[in-house]
PDB file of C-alpha atoms in Angstrom:
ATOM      1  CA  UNK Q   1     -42.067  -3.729  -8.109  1.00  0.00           C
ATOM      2  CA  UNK Q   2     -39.505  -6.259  -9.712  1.00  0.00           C
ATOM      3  CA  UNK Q   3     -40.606  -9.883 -10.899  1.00  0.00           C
ATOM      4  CA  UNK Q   4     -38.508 -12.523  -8.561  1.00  0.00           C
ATOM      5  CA  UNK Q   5     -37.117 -14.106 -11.978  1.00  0.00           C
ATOM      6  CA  UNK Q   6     -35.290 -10.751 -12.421  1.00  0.00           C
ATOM      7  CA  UNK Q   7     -32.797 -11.157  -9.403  1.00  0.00           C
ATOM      8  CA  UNK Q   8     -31.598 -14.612 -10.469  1.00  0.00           C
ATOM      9  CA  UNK Q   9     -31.528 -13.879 -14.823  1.00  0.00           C
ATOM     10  CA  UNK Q  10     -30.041  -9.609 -14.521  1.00  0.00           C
ATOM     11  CA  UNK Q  11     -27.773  -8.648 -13.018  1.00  0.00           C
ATOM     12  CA  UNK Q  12     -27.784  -5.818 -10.632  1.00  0.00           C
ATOM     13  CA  UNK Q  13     -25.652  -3.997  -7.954  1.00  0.00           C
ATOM     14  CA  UNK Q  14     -27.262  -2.739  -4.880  1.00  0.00           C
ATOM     15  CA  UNK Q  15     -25.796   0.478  -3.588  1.00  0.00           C
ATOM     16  CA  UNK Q  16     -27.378   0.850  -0.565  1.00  0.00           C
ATOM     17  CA  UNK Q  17     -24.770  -0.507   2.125  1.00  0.00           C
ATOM     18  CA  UNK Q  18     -22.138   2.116   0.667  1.00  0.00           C
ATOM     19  CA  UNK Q  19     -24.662   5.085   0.838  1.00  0.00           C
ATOM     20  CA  UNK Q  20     -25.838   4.232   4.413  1.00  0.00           C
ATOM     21  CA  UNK Q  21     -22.064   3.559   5.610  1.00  0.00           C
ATOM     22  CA  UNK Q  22     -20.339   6.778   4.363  1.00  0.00           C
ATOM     23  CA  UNK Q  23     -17.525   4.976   2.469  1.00  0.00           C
ATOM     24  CA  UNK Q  24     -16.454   4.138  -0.697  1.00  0.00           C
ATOM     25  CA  UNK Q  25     -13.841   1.148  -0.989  1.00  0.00           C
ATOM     26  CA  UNK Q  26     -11.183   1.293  -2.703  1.00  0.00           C
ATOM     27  CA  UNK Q  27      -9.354  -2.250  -3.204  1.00  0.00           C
ATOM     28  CA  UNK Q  28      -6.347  -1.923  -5.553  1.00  0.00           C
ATOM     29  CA  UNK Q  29      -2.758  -3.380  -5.881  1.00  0.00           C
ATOM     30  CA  UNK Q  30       0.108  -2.655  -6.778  1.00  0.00           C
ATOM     31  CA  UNK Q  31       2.424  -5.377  -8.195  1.00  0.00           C
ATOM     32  CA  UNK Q  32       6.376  -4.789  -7.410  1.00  0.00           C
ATOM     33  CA  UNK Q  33       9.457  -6.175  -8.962  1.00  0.00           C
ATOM     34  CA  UNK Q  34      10.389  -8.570  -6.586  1.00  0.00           C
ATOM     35  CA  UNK Q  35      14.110  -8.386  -8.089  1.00  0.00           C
ATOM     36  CA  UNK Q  36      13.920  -4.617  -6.711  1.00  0.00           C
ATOM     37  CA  UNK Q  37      13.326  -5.647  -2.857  1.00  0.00           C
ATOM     38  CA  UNK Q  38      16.095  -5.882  -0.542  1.00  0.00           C
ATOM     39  CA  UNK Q  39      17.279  -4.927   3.117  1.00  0.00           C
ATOM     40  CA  UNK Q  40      17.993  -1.002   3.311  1.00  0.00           C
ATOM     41  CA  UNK Q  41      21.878  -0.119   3.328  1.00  0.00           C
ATOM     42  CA  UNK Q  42      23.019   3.076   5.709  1.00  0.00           C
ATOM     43  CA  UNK Q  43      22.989   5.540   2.528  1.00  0.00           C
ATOM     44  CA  UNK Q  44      19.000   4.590   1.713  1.00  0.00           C
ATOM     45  CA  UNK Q  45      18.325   4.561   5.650  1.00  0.00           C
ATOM     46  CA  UNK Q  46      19.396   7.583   5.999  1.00  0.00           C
ATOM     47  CA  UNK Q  47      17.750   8.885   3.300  1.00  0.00           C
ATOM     48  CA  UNK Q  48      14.403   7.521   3.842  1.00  0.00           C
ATOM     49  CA  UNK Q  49      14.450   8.972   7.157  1.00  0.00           C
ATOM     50  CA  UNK Q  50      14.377  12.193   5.545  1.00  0.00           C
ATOM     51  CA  UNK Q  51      11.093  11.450   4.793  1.00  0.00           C
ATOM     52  CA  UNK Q  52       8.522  13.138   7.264  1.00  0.00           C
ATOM     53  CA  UNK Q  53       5.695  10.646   7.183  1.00  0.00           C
ATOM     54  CA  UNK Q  54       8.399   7.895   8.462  1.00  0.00           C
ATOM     55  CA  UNK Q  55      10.083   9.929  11.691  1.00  0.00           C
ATOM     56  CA  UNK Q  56       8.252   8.005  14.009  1.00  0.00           C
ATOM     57  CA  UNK Q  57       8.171   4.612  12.192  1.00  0.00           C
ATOM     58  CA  UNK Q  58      11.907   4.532  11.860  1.00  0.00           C
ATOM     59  CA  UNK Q  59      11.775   5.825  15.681  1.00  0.00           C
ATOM     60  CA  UNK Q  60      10.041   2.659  16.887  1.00  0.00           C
ATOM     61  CA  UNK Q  61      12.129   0.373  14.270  1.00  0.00           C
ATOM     62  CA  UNK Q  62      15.525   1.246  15.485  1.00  0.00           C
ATOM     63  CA  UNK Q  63      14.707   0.397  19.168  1.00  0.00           C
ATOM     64  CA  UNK Q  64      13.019  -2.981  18.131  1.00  0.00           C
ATOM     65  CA  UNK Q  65      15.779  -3.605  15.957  1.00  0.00           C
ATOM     66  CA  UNK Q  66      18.611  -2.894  18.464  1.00  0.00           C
ATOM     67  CA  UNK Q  67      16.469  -4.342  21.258  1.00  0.00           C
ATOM     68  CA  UNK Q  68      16.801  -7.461  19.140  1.00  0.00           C
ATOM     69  CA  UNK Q  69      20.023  -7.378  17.719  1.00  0.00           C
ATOM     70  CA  UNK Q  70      21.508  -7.228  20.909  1.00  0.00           C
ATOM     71  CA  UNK Q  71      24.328  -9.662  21.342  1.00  0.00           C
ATOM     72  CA  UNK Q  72      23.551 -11.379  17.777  1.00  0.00           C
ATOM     73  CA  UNK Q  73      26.500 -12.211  15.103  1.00  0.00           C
ATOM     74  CA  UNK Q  74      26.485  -9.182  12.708  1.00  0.00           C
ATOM     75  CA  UNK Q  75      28.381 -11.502  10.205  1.00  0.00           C
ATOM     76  CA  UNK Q  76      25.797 -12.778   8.112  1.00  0.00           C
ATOM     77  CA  UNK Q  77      22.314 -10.847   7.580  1.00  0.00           C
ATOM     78  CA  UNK Q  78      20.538 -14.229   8.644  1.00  0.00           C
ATOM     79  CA  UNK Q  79      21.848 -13.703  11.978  1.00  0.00           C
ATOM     80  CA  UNK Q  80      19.787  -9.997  12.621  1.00  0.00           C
ATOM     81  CA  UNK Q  81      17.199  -8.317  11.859  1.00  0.00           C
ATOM     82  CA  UNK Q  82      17.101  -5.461   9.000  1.00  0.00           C
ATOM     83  CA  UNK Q  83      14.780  -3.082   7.550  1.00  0.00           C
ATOM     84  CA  UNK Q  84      13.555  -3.755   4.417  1.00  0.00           C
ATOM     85  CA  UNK Q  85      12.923  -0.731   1.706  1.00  0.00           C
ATOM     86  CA  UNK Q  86       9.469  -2.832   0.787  1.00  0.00           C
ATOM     87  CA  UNK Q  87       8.534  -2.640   4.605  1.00  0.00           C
ATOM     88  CA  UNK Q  88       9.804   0.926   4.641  1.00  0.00           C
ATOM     89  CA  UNK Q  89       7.208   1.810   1.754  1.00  0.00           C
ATOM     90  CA  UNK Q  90       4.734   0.021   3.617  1.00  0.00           C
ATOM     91  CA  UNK Q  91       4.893   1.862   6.577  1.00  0.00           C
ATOM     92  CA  UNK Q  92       4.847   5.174   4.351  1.00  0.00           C
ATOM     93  CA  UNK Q  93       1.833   3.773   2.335  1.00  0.00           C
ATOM     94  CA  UNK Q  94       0.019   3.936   5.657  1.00  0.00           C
ATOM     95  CA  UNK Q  95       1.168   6.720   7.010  1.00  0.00           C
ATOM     96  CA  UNK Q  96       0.577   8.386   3.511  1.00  0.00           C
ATOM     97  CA  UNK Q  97      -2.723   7.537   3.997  1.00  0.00           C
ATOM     98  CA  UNK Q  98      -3.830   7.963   7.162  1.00  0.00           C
ATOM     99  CA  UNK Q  99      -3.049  11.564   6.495  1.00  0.00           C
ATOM    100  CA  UNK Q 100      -5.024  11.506   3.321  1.00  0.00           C
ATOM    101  CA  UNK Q 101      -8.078  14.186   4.043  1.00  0.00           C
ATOM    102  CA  UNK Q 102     -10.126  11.770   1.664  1.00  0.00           C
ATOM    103  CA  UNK Q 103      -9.666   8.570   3.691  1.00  0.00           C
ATOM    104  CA  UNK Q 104     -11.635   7.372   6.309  1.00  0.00           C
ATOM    105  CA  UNK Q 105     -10.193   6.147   9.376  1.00  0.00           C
ATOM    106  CA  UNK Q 106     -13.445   4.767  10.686  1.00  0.00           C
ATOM    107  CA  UNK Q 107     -13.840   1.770   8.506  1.00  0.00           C
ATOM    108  CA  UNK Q 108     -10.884  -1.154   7.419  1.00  0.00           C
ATOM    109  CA  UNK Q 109      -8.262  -0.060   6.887  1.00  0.00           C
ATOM    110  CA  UNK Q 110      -4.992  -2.242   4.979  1.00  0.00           C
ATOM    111  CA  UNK Q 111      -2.133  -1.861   3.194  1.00  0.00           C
ATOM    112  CA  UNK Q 112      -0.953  -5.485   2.887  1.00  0.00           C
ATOM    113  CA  UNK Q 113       0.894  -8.098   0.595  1.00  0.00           C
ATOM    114  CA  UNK Q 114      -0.467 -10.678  -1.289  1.00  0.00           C
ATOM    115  CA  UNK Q 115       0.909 -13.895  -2.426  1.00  0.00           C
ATOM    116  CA  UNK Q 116       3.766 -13.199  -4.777  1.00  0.00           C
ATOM    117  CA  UNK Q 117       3.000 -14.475  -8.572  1.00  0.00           C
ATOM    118  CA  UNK Q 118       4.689 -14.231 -12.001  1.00  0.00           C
ATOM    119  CA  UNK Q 119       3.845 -10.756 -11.774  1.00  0.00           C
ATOM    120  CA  UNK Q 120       5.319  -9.653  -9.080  1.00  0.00           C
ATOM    121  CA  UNK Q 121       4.401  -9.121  -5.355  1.00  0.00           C
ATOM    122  CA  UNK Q 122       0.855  -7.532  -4.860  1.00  0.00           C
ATOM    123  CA  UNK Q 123       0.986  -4.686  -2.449  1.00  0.00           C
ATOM    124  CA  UNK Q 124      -2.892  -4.047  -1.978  1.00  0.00           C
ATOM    125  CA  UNK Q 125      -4.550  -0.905  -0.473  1.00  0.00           C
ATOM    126  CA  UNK Q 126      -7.528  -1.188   0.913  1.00  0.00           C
ATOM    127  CA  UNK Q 127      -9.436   1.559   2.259  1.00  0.00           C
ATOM    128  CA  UNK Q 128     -12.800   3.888   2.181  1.00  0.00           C
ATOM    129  CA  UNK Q 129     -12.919   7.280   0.713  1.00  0.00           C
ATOM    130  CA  UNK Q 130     -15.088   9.419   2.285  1.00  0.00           C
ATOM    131  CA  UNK Q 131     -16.279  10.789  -1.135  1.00  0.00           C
ATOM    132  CA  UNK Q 132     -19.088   8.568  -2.449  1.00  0.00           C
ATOM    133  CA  UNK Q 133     -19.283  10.242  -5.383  1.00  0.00           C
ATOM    134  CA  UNK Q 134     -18.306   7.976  -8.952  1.00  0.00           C
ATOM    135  CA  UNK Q 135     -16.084  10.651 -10.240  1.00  0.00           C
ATOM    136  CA  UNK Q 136     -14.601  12.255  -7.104  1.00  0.00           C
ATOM    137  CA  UNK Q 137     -13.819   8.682  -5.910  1.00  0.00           C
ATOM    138  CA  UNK Q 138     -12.239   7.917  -8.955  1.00  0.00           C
ATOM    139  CA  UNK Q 139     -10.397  10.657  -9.359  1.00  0.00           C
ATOM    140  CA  UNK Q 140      -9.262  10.348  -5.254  1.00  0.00           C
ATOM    141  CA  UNK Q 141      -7.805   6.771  -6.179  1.00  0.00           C
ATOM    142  CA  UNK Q 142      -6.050   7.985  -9.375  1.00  0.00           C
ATOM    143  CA  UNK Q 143      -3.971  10.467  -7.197  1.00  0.00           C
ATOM    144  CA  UNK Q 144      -3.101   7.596  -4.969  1.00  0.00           C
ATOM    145  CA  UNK Q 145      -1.529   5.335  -7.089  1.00  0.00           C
ATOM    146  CA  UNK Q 146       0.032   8.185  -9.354  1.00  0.00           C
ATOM    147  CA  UNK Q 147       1.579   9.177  -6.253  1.00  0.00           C
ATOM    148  CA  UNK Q 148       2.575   5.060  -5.615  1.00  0.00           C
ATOM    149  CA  UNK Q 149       3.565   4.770  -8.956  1.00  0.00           C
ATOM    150  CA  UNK Q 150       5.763   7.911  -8.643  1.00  0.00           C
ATOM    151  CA  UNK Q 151       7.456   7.385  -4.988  1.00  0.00           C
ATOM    152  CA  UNK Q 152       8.645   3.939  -5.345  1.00  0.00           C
ATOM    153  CA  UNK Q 153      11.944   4.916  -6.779  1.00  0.00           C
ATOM    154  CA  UNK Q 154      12.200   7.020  -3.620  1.00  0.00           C
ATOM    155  CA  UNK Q 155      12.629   3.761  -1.661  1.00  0.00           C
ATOM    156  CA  UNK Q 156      14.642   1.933  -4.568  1.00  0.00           C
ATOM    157  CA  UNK Q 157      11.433  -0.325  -5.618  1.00  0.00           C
ATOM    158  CA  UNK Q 158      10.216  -1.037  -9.488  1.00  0.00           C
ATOM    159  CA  UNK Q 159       6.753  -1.883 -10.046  1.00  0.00           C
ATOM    160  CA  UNK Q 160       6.421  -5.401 -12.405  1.00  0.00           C
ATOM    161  CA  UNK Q 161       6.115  -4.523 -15.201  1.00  0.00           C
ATOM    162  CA  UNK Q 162       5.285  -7.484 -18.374  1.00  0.00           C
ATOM    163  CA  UNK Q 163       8.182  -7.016 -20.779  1.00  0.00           C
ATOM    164  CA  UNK Q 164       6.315  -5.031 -23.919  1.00  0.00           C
ATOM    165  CA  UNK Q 165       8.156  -3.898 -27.391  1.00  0.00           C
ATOM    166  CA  UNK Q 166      10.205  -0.769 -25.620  1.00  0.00           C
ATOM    167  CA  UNK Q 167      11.969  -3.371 -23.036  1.00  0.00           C
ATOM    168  CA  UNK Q 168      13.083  -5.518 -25.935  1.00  0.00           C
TER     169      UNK Q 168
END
């Protein structure tokens, strides 16, 4: 047994709802340059779409887009709609992981921004493994955001970064 005065003067963390529901969260962001964001030109388009994950996103996206654009003035980019390269890593962050063997698709599932601050824009994942265990989990989420970390270029992004010695 535990005294009562233990559960208000220790702390403690009770595992229990993660071992009965098969999942492991992971809840991590990613903070982006917001300098670095901007509407995709015909030479990135074309070279995202390269990009196997994203056949079916930029599929549906064209169609909405022209759907929309119909009969708009193209002479100001206020005036249409545009794909963006941060909604165009988005899409591949879910796609990316939806795909992931590791990832559950049974429990919430986000990839989502947060409120922009003077670090940047937050672009959070939040998902289950499917691997419980403290070192296979870990090493699961390192994989995904070394692969984050090393695709953003892909899509012309830069993650925020505080200015340190090297950038000065």
């Amino acid at each position: 047994t535990i005294p009562t005065y233990s559960f208000v003067s220790d702390a403690f963390k009770n595992w229990r709802g993660m071992e009965e529901s098969g999942g492991r969260r992971i809840k991590r962001a990613i903070n982006i340059d917001m300098n670095s964001v901007k509407f995709c030109d015909d030479k990135l388009l074309d070279y995202l779409k390269e990009i196997d994950l994203l056949k079916s996103y930029f599929d549906k996206k064209d169609k909405e887009i022209e759907d929309h654009n119909t009969g708009k003035n193209y002479s100001h980019s206020a005036n249409v709609r545009k794909l963006t390269n941060l909604g165009s890593f988005r899409a591949y962050m879910e796609h990316f992981l939806n795909n992931h063997p590791s990832i559950t698709k049974e429990m919430t599932f986000l990839v989502r921004q947060l409120p922009p601050n003077e670090k940047g824009l937050p672009i959070e994942i939040y998902v289950f493994s499917s691997e419980q265990r403290w070192a296979y989990y870990e090493a699961i989420q390192a994989d995904i955001f070394d692969h984050i970390i090393a695709v953003l270029p892909e899509f012309e992004l830069n993650v925020f970064q505080s200015p340190s010695g090297n950038d000065l």
